[in-house]
PDB file of C-alpha atoms in Angstrom:
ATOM      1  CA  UNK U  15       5.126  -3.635 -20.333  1.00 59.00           C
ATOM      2  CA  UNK U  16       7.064  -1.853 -17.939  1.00 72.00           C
ATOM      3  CA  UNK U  17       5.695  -1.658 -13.845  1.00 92.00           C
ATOM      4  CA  UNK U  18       6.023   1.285 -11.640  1.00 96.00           C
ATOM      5  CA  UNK U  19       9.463   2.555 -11.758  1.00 97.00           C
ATOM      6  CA  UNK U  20      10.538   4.822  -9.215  1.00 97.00           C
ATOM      7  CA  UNK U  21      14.166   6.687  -8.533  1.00 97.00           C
ATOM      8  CA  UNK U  22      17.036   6.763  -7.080  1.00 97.00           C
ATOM      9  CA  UNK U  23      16.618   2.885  -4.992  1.00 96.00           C
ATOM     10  CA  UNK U  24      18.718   4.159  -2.032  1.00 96.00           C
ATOM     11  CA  UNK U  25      19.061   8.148  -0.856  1.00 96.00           C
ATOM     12  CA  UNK U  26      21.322   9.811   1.781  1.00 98.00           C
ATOM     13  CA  UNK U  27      20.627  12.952   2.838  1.00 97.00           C
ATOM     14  CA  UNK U  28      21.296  15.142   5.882  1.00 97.00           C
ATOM     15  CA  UNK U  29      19.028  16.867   8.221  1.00 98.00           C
ATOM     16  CA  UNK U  30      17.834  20.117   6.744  1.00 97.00           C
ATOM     17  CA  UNK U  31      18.354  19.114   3.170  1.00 98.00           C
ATOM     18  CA  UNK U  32      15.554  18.686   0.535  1.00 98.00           C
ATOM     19  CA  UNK U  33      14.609  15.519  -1.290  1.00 98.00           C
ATOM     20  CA  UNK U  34      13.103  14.668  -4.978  1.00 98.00           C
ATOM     21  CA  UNK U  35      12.243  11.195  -5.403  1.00 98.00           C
ATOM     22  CA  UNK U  36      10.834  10.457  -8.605  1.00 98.00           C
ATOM     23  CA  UNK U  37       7.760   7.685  -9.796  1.00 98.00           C
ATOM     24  CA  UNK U  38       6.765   6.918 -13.338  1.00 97.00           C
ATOM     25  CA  UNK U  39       3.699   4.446 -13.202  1.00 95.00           C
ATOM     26  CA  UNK U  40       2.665   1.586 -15.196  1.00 93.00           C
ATOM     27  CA  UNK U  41       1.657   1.974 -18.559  1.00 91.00           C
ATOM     28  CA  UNK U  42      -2.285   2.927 -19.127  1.00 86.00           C
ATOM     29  CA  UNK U  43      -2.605   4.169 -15.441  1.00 89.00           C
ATOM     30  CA  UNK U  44      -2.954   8.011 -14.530  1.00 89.00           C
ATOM     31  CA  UNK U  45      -3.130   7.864 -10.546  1.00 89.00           C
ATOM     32  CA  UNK U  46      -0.585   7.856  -8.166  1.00 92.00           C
ATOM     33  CA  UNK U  47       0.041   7.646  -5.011  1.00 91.00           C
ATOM     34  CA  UNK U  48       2.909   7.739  -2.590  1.00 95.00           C
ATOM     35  CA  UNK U  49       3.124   5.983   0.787  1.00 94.00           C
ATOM     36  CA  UNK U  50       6.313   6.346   3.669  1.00 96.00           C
ATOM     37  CA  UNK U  51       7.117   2.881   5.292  1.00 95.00           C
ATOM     38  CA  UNK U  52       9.134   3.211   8.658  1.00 93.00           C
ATOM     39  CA  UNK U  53      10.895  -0.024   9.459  1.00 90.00           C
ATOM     40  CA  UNK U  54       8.220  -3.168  10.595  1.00 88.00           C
ATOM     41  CA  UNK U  55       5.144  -0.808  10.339  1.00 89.00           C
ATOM     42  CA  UNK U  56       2.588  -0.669   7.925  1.00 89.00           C
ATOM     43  CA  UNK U  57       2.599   1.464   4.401  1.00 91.00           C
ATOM     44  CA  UNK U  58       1.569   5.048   5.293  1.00 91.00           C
ATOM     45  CA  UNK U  59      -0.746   7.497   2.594  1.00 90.00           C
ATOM     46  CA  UNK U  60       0.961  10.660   1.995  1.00 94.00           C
ATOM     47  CA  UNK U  61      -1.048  11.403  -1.050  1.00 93.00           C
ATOM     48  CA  UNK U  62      -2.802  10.875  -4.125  1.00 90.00           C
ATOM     49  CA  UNK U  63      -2.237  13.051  -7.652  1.00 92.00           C
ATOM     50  CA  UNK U  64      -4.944  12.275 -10.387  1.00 89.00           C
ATOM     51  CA  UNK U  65      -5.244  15.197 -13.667  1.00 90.00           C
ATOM     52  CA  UNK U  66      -1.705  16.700 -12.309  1.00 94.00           C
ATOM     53  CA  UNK U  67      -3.649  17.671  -9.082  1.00 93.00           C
ATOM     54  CA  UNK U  68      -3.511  16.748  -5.297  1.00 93.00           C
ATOM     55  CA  UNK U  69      -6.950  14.677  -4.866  1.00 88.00           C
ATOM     56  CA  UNK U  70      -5.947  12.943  -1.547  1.00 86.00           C
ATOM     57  CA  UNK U  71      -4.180  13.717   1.664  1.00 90.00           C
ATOM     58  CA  UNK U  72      -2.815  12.243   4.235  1.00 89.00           C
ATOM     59  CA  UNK U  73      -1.909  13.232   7.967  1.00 91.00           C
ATOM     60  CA  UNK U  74       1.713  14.572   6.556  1.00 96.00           C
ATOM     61  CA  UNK U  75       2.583  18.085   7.609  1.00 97.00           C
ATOM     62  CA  UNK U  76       3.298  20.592   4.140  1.00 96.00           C
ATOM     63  CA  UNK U  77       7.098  20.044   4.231  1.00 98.00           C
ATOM     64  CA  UNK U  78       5.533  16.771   1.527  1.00 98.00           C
ATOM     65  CA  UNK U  79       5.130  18.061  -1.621  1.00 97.00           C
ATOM     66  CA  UNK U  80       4.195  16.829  -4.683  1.00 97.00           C
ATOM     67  CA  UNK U  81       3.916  16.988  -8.370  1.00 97.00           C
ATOM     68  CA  UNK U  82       2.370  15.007 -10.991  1.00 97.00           C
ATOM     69  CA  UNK U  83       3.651  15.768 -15.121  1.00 97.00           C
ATOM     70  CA  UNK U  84       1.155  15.763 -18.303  1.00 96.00           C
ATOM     71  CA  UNK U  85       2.672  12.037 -19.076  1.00 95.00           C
ATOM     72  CA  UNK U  86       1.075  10.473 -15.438  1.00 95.00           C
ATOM     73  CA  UNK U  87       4.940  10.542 -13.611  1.00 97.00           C
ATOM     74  CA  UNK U  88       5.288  11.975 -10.121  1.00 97.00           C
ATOM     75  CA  UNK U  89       7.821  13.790  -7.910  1.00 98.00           C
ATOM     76  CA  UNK U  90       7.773  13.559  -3.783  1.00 98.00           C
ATOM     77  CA  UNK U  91       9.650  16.082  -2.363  1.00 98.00           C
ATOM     78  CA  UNK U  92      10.418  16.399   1.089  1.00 98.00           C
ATOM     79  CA  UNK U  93      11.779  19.663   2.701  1.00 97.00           C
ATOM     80  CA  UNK U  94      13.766  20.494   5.587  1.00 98.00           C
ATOM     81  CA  UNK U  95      14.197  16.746   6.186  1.00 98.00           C
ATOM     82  CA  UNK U  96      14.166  15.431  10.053  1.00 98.00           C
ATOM     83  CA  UNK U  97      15.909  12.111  11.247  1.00 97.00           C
ATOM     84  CA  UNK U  98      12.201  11.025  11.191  1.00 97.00           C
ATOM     85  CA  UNK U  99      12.025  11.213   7.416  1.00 98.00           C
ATOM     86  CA  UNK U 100      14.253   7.860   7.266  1.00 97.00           C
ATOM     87  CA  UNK U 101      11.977   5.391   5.366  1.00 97.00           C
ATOM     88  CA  UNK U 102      10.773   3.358   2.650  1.00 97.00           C
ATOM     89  CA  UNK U 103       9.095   5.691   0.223  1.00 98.00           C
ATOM     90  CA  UNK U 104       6.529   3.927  -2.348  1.00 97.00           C
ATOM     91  CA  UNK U 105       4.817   4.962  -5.425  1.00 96.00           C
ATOM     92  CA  UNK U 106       1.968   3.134  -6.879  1.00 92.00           C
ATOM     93  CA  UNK U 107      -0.426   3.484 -10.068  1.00 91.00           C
ATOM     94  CA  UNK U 108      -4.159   2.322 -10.641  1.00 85.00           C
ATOM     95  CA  UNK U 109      -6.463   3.814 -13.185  1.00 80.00           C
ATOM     96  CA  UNK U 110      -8.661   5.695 -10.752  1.00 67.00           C
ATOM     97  CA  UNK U 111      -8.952   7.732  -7.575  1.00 53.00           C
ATOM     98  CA  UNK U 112     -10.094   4.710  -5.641  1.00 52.00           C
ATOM     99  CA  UNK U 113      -8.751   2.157  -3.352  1.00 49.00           C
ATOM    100  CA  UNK U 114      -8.866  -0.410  -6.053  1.00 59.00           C
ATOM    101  CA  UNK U 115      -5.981  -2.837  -7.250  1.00 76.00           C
ATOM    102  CA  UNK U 116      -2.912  -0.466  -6.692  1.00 84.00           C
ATOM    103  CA  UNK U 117       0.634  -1.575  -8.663  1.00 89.00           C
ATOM    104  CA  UNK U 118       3.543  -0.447  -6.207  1.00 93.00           C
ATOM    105  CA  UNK U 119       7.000   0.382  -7.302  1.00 95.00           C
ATOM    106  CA  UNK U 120      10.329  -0.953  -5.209  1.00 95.00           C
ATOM    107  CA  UNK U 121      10.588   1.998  -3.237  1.00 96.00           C
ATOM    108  CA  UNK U 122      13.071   4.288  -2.663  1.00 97.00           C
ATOM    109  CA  UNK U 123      15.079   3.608   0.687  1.00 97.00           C
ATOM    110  CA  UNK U 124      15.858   7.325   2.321  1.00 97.00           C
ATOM    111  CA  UNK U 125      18.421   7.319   4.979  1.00 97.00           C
ATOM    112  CA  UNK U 126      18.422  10.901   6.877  1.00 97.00           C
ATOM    113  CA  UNK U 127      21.508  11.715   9.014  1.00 96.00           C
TER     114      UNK U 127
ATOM    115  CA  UNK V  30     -11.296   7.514  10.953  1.00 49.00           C
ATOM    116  CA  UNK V  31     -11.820   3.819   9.965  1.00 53.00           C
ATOM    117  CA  UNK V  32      -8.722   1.125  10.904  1.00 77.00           C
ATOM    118  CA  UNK V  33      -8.089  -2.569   9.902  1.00 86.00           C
ATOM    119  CA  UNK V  34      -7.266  -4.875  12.907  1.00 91.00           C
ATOM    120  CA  UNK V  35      -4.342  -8.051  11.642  1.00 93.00           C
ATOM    121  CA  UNK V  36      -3.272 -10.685  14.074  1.00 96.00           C
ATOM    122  CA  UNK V  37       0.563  -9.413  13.951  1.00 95.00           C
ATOM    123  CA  UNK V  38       1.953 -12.383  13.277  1.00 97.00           C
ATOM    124  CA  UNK V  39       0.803 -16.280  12.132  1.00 97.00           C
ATOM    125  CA  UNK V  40       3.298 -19.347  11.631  1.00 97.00           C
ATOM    126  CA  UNK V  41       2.728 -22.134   9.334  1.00 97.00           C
ATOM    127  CA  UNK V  42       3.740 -25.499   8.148  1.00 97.00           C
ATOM    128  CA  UNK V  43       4.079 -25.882   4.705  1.00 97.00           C
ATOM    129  CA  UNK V  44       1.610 -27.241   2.765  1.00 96.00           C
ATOM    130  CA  UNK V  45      -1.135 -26.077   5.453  1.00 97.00           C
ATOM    131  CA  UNK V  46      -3.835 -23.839   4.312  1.00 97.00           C
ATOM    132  CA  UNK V  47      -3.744 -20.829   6.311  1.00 98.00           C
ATOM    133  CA  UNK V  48      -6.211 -18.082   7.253  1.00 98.00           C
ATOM    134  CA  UNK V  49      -5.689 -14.379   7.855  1.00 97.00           C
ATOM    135  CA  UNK V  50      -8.728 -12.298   9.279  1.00 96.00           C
ATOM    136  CA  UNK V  51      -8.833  -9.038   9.227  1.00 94.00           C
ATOM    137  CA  UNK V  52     -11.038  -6.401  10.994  1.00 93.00           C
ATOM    138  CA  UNK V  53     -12.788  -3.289   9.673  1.00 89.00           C
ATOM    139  CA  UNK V  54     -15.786  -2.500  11.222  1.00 89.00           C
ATOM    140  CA  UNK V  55     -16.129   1.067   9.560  1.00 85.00           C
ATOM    141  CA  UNK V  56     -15.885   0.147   6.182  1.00 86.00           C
ATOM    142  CA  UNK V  57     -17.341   2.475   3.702  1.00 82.00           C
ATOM    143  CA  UNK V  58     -20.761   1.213   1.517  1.00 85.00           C
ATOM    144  CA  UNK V  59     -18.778   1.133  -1.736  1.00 78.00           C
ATOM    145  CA  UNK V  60     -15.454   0.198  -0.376  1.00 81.00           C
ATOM    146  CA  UNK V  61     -14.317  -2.719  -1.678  1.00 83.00           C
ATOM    147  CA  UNK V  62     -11.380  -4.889   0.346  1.00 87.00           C
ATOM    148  CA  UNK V  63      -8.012  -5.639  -0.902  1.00 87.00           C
ATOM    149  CA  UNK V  64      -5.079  -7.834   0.351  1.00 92.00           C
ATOM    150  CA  UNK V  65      -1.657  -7.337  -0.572  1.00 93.00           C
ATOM    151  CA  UNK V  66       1.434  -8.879  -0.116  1.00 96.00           C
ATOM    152  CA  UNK V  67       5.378  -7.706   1.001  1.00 96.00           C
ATOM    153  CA  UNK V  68       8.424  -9.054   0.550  1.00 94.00           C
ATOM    154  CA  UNK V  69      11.121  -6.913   2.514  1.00 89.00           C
ATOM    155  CA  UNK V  70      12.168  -4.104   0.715  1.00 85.00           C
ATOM    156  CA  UNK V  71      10.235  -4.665  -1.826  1.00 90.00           C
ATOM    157  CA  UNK V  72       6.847  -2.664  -2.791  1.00 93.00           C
ATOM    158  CA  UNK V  73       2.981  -4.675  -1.992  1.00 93.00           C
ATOM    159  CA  UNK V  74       1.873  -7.051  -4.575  1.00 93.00           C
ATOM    160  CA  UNK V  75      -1.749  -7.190  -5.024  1.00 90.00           C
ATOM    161  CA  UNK V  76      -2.927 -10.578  -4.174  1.00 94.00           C
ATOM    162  CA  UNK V  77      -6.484 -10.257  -4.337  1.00 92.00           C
ATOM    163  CA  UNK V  78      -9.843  -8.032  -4.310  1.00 89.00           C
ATOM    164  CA  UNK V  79     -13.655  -8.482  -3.117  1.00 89.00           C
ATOM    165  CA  UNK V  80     -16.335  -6.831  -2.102  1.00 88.00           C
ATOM    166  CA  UNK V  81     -18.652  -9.580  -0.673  1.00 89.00           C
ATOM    167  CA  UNK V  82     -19.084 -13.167   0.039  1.00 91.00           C
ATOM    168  CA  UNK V  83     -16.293 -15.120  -1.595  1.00 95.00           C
ATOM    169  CA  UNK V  84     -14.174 -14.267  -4.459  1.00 95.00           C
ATOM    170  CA  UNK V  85     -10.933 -16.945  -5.967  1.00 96.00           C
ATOM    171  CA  UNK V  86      -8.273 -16.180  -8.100  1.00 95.00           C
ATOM    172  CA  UNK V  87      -5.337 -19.097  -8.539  1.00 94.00           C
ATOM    173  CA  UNK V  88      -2.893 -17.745  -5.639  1.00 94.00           C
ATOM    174  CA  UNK V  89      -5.594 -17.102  -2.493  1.00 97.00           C
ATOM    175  CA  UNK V  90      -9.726 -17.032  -1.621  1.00 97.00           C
ATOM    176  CA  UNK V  91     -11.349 -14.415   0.325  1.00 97.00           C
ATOM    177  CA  UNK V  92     -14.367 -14.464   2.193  1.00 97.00           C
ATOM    178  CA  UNK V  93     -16.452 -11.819   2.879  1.00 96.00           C
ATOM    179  CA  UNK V  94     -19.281 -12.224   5.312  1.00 96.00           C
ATOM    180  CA  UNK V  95     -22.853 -10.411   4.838  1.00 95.00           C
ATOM    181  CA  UNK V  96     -21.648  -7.180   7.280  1.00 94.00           C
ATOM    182  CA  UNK V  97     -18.272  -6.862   5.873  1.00 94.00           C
ATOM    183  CA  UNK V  98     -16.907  -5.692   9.323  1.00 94.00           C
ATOM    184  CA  UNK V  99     -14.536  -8.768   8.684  1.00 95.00           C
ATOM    185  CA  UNK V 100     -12.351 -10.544   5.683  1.00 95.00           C
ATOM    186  CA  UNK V 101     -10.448 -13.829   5.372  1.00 97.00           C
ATOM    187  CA  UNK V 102      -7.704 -14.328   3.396  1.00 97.00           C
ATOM    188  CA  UNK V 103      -7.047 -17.732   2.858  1.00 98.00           C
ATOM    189  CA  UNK V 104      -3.874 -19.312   1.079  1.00 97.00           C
ATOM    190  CA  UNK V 105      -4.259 -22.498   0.202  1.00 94.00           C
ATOM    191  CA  UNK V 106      -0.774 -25.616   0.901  1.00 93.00           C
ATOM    192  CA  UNK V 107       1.587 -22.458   1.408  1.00 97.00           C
ATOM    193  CA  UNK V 108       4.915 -23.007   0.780  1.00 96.00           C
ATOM    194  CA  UNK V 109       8.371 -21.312   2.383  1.00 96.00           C
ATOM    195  CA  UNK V 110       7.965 -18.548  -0.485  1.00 95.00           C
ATOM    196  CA  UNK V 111       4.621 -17.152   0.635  1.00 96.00           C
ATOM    197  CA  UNK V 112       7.185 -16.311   3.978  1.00 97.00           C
ATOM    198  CA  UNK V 113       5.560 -12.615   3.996  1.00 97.00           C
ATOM    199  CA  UNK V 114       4.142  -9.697   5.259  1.00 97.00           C
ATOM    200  CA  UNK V 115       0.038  -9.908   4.311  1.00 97.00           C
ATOM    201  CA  UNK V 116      -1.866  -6.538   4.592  1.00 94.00           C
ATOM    202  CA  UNK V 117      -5.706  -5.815   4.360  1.00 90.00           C
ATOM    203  CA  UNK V 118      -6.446  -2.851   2.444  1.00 85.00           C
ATOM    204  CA  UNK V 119      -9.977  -0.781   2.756  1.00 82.00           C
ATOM    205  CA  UNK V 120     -11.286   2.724   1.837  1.00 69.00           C
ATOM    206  CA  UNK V 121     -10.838   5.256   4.958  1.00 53.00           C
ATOM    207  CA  UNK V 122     -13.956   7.500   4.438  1.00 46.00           C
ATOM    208  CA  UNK V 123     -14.121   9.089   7.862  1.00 43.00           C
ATOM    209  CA  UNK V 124     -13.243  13.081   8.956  1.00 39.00           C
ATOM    210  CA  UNK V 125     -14.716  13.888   5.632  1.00 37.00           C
ATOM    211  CA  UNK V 126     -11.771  12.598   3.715  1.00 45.00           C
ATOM    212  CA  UNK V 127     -11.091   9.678   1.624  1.00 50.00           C
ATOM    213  CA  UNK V 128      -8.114   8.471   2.863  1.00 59.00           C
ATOM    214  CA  UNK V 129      -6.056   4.814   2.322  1.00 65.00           C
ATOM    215  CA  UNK V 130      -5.841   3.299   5.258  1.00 69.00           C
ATOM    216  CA  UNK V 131      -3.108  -0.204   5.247  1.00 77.00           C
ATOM    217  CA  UNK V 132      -2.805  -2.528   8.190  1.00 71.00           C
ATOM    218  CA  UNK V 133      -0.578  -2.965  10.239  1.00 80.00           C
ATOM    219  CA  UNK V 134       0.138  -6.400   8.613  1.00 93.00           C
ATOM    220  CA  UNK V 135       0.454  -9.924   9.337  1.00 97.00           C
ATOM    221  CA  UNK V 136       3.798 -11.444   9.546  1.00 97.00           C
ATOM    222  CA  UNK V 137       3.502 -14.847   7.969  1.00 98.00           C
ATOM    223  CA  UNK V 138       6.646 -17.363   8.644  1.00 97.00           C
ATOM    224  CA  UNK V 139       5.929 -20.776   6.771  1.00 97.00           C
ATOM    225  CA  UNK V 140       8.186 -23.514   8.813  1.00 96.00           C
ATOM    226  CA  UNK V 141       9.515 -26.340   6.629  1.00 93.00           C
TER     227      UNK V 141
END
């Protein structure tokens, strides 16, 4: 049974440039939610998709974007990206639109220069 | 909008039990509270979940007193691999939103 898989591990990107990172959750779950993790703090909520929609948001200006497909997976994308951007991105999957046990990928690791 | 309070850091001998408490006094009615665990660069790994009074699973206990502004993790003779960041997890009901609200996190360093 596979986890949360999410792609690419590591990113480098420019300032300017646009991002996709992509999340496919763990089988049997159909929520999920992406976080930002700047270096030593604290996982941040960008948003939650549930039935393909946005149900959840964050305090993350509209350059975040996201998408989630009829089989549960998810896109972030990130426009215009700012030095700021450089983080830890997670994806996680739970059943429901609650703060209940989430399953968290290994991240991807963006680098903006 | 509701926040969780973590010492930032703790250090530990092994085999010690040790205690993490962790602050939330604007926790939502049906909230329940969840601690997670971090390795670096590697995603949280649920550790465990409660809602009140005390709940055990075979890695950790938490304890939930009667006002649940407050939870204890406690992890029983650590060892050098429970060396990790610990966060408290709750709902974040306030400015009419349901938000997700981590910690800041507790830095655990078990000492040999």
């Amino acid at each position: 049974d596979a986890g949360v898989t999410q792609s690419p591990t590591h990113l480098i990107k420019t300032r300017g440039q646009q991002v996709t990172l992509r999340c496919s959750p763990k089988s049997g779950h159909d929520t999920v939610s992406w976080y930002q993790q700047a270096l030593g703090q604290g996982p941040q909520f960008i948003f939650q998709y549930y039935e393909e929609e946005e149900r959840q948001r964050g305090n993350f200006p509209d350059r975040f974007s996201g998408h989630q497909f009829p089989n549960y997976s998810s896109e972030l994308n990130v426009n215009a990206l700012l030095l700021g951007d450089s983080a830890l991105y997670l994806c996680a999957s739970s059943l429901k639109t609650t703060n209940e046990k989430l399953f968290f990928g290994s991240g991807t690791q963006l680098s903006v220069l | 909008l509701a926040k969780t309070t973590q010492p930032i850091s703790m250090d530990s001998y092994e085999g010690q039990e040790v205690n993490i408490t962790c602050s939330h006094n604007n926790i939502a009615t049906n909230d329940y509270i969840t601690w997670y665990q971090q390795f670096p660069s590697q995603g949280p790994r649920f550790i465990i979940q409660g809602y009140k009074t005390k709940v055990t699973n075979e890695v950790a206990s938490l304890f939930i007193p009667a006002d649940r502004k407050s939870s204890t993790l406690s992890l029983p003779r650590v060892s050098l691999s429970d060396t990790a960041v610990y966060y408290c997890l709750v709902g974040d009901s306030g400015a009419g939103s349901y938000q997700l609200t981590f910690g800041k996190g507790t830095k655990l360093s078990v000492i040999p």
